[in-house]
PDB file of C-alpha atoms in Angstrom:
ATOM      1  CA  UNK A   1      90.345  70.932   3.244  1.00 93.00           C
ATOM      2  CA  UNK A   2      89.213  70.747   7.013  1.00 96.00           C
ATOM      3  CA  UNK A   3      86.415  68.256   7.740  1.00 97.00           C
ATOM      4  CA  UNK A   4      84.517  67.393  10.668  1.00 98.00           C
ATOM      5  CA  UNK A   5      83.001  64.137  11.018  1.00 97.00           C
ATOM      6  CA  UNK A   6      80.454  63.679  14.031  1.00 97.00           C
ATOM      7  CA  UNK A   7      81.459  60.366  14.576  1.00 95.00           C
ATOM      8  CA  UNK A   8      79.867  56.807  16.974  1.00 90.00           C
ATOM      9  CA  UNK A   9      82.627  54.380  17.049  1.00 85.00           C
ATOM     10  CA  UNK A  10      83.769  54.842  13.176  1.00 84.00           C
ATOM     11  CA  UNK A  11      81.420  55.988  11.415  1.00 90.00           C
ATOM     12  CA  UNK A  12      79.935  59.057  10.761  1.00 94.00           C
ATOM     13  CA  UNK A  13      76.337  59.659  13.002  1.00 94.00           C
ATOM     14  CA  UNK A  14      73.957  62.932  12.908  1.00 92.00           C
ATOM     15  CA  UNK A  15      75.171  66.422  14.336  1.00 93.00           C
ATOM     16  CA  UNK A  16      72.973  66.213  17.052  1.00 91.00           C
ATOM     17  CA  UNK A  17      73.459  62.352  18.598  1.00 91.00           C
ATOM     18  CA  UNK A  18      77.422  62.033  17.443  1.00 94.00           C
ATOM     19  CA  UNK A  19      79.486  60.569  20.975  1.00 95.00           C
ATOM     20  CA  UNK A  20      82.615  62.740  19.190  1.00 96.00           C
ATOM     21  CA  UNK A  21      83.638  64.924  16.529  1.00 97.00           C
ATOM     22  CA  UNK A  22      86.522  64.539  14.230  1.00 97.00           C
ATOM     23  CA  UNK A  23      88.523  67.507  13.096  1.00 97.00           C
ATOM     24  CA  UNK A  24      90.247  66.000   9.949  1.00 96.00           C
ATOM     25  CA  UNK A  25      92.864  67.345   6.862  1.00 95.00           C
ATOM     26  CA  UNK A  26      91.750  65.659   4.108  1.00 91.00           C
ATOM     27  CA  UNK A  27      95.442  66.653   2.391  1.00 90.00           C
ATOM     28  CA  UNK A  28      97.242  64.542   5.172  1.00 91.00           C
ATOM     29  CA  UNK A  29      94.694  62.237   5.747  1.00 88.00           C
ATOM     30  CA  UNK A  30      95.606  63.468   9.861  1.00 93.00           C
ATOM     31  CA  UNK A  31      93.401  63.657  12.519  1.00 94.00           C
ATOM     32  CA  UNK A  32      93.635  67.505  13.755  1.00 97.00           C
ATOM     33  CA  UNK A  33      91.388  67.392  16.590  1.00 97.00           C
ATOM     34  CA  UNK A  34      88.833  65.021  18.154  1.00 96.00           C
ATOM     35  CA  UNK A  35      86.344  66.041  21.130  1.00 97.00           C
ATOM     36  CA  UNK A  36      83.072  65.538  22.880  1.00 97.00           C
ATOM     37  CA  UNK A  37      80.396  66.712  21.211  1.00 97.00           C
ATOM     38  CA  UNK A  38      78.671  69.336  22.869  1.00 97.00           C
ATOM     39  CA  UNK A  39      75.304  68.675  21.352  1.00 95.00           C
ATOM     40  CA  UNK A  40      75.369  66.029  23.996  1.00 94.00           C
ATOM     41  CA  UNK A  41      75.101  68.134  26.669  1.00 94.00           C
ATOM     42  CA  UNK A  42      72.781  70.803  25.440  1.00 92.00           C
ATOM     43  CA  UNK A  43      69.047  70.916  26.345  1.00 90.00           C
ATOM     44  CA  UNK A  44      67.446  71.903  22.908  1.00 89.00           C
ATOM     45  CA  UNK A  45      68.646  72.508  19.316  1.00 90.00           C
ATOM     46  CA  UNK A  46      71.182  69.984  19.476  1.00 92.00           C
ATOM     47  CA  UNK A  47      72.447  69.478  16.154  1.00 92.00           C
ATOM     48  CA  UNK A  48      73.089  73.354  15.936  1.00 95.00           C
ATOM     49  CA  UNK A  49      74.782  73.369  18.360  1.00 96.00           C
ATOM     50  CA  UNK A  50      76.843  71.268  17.163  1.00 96.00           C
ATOM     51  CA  UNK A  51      77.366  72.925  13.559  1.00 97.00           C
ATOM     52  CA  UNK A  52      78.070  75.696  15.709  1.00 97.00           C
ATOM     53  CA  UNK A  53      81.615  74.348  17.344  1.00 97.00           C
ATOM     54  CA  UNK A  54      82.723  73.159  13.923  1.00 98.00           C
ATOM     55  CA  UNK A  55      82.372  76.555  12.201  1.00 97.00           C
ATOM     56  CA  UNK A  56      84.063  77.894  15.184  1.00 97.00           C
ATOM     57  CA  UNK A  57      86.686  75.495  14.415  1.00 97.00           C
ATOM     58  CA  UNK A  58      86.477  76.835  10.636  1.00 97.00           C
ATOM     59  CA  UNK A  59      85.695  73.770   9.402  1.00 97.00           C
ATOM     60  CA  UNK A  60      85.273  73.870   5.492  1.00 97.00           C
ATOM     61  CA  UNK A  61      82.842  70.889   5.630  1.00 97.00           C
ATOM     62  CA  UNK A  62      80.797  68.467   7.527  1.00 97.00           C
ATOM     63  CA  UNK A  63      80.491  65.029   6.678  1.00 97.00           C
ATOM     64  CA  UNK A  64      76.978  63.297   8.444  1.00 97.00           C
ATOM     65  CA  UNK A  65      75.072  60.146   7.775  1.00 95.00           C
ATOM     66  CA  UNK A  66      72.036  62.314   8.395  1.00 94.00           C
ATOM     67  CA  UNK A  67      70.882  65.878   9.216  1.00 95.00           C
ATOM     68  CA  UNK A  68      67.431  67.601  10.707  1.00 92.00           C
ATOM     69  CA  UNK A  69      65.369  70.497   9.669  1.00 93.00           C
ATOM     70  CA  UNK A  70      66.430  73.172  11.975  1.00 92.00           C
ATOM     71  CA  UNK A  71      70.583  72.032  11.370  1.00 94.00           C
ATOM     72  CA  UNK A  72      69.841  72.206   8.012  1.00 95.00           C
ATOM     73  CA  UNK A  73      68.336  75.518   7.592  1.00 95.00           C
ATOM     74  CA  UNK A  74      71.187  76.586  10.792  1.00 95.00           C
ATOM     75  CA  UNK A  75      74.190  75.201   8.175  1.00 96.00           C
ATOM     76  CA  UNK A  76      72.902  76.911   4.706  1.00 96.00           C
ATOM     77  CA  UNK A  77      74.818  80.057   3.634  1.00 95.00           C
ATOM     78  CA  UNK A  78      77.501  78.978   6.641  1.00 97.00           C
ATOM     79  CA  UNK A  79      79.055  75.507   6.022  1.00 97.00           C
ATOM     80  CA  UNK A  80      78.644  72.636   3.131  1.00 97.00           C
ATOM     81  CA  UNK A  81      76.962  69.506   4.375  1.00 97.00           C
ATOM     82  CA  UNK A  82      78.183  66.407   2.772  1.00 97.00           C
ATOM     83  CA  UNK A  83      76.489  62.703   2.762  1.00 97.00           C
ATOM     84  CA  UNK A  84      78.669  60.144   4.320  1.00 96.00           C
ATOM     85  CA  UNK A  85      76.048  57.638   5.291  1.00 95.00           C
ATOM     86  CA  UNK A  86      77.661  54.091   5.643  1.00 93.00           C
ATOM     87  CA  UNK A  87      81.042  55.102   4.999  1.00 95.00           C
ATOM     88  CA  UNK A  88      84.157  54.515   7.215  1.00 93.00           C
ATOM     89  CA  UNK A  89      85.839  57.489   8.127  1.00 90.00           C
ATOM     90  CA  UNK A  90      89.221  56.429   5.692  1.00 90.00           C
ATOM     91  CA  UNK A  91      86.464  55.600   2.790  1.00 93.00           C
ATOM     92  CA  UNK A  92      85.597  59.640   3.711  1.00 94.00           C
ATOM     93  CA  UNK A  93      88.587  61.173   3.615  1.00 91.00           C
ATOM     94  CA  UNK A  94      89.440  59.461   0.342  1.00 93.00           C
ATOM     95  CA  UNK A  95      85.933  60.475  -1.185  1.00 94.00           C
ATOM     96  CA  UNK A  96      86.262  64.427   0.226  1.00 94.00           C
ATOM     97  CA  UNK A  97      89.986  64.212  -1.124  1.00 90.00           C
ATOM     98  CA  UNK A  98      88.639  63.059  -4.856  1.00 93.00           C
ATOM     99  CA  UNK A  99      85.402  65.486  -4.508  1.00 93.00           C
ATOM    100  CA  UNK A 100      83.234  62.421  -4.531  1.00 95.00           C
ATOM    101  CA  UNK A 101      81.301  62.907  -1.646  1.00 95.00           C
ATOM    102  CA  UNK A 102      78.027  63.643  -2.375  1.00 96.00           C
ATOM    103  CA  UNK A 103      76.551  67.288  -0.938  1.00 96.00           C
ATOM    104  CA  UNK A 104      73.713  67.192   1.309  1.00 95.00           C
ATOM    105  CA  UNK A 105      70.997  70.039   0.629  1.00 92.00           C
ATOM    106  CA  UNK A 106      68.189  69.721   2.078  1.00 92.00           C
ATOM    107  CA  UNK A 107      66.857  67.830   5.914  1.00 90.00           C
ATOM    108  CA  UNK A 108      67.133  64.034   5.469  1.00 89.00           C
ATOM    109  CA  UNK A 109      64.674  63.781   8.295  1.00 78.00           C
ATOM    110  CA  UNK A 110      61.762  66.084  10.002  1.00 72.00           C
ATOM    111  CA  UNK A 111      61.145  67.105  13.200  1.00 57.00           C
ATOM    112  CA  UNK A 112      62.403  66.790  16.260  1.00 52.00           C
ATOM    113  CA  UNK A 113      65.150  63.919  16.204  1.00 47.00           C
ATOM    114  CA  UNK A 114      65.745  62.248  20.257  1.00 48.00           C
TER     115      UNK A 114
END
């Protein structure tokens, strides 16, 4: 399975305030990919856009300590959100590699999120 883990330092942060994203194999445990997140760098629906250059990367999952409204409702029906609040990111390969990982499903927080 591909993850992507928007990530400050090592752990995993929200879609929209990440400093990086992670491109990971959970079967190797490898690091595929890691860039800037361009949520960074946009001017409104951050987090989306965001979501947006992991699908493009065919991601099969993102792993996030937290998620808005509108990334939320962006994500459903296009990639599986997966809780991996105060985790480090070996802790979250091993949990996506045993199916552990809890699955996100609805916003953890409303609103706007600066």
């Amino acid at each position: 399975m591909i993850i992507a883990v928007p990530v400050s330092g090592n752990m995993p942060s929200g879609p929209g305030e990440a400093r990086d994203v992670l491109m990971i194999d959970t079967s190797t445990g490898k690091e595929l990919e890691r860039y800037e997140n361009p949520a960074l760098t946009a001017t409104s629906a951050r987090g989306i856009v965001m979501l947006r250059s992991v699908i493009d990367r065919k991601a099969d999952a993102l792993v996030v300590s937290g998620i808005g409204e509108h990334a939320m409702t962006y994500a459903k029906g296009r990639i599986t959100i997966l809780n991996g609040a105060g985790r480090t990111l070996g802790d979250i390969v091993k949990a996506v590699s045993e199916n552990s990982l809890p699955e996100i499903s609805e916003a953890t927080h409303s609103g706007h999120h600066h």
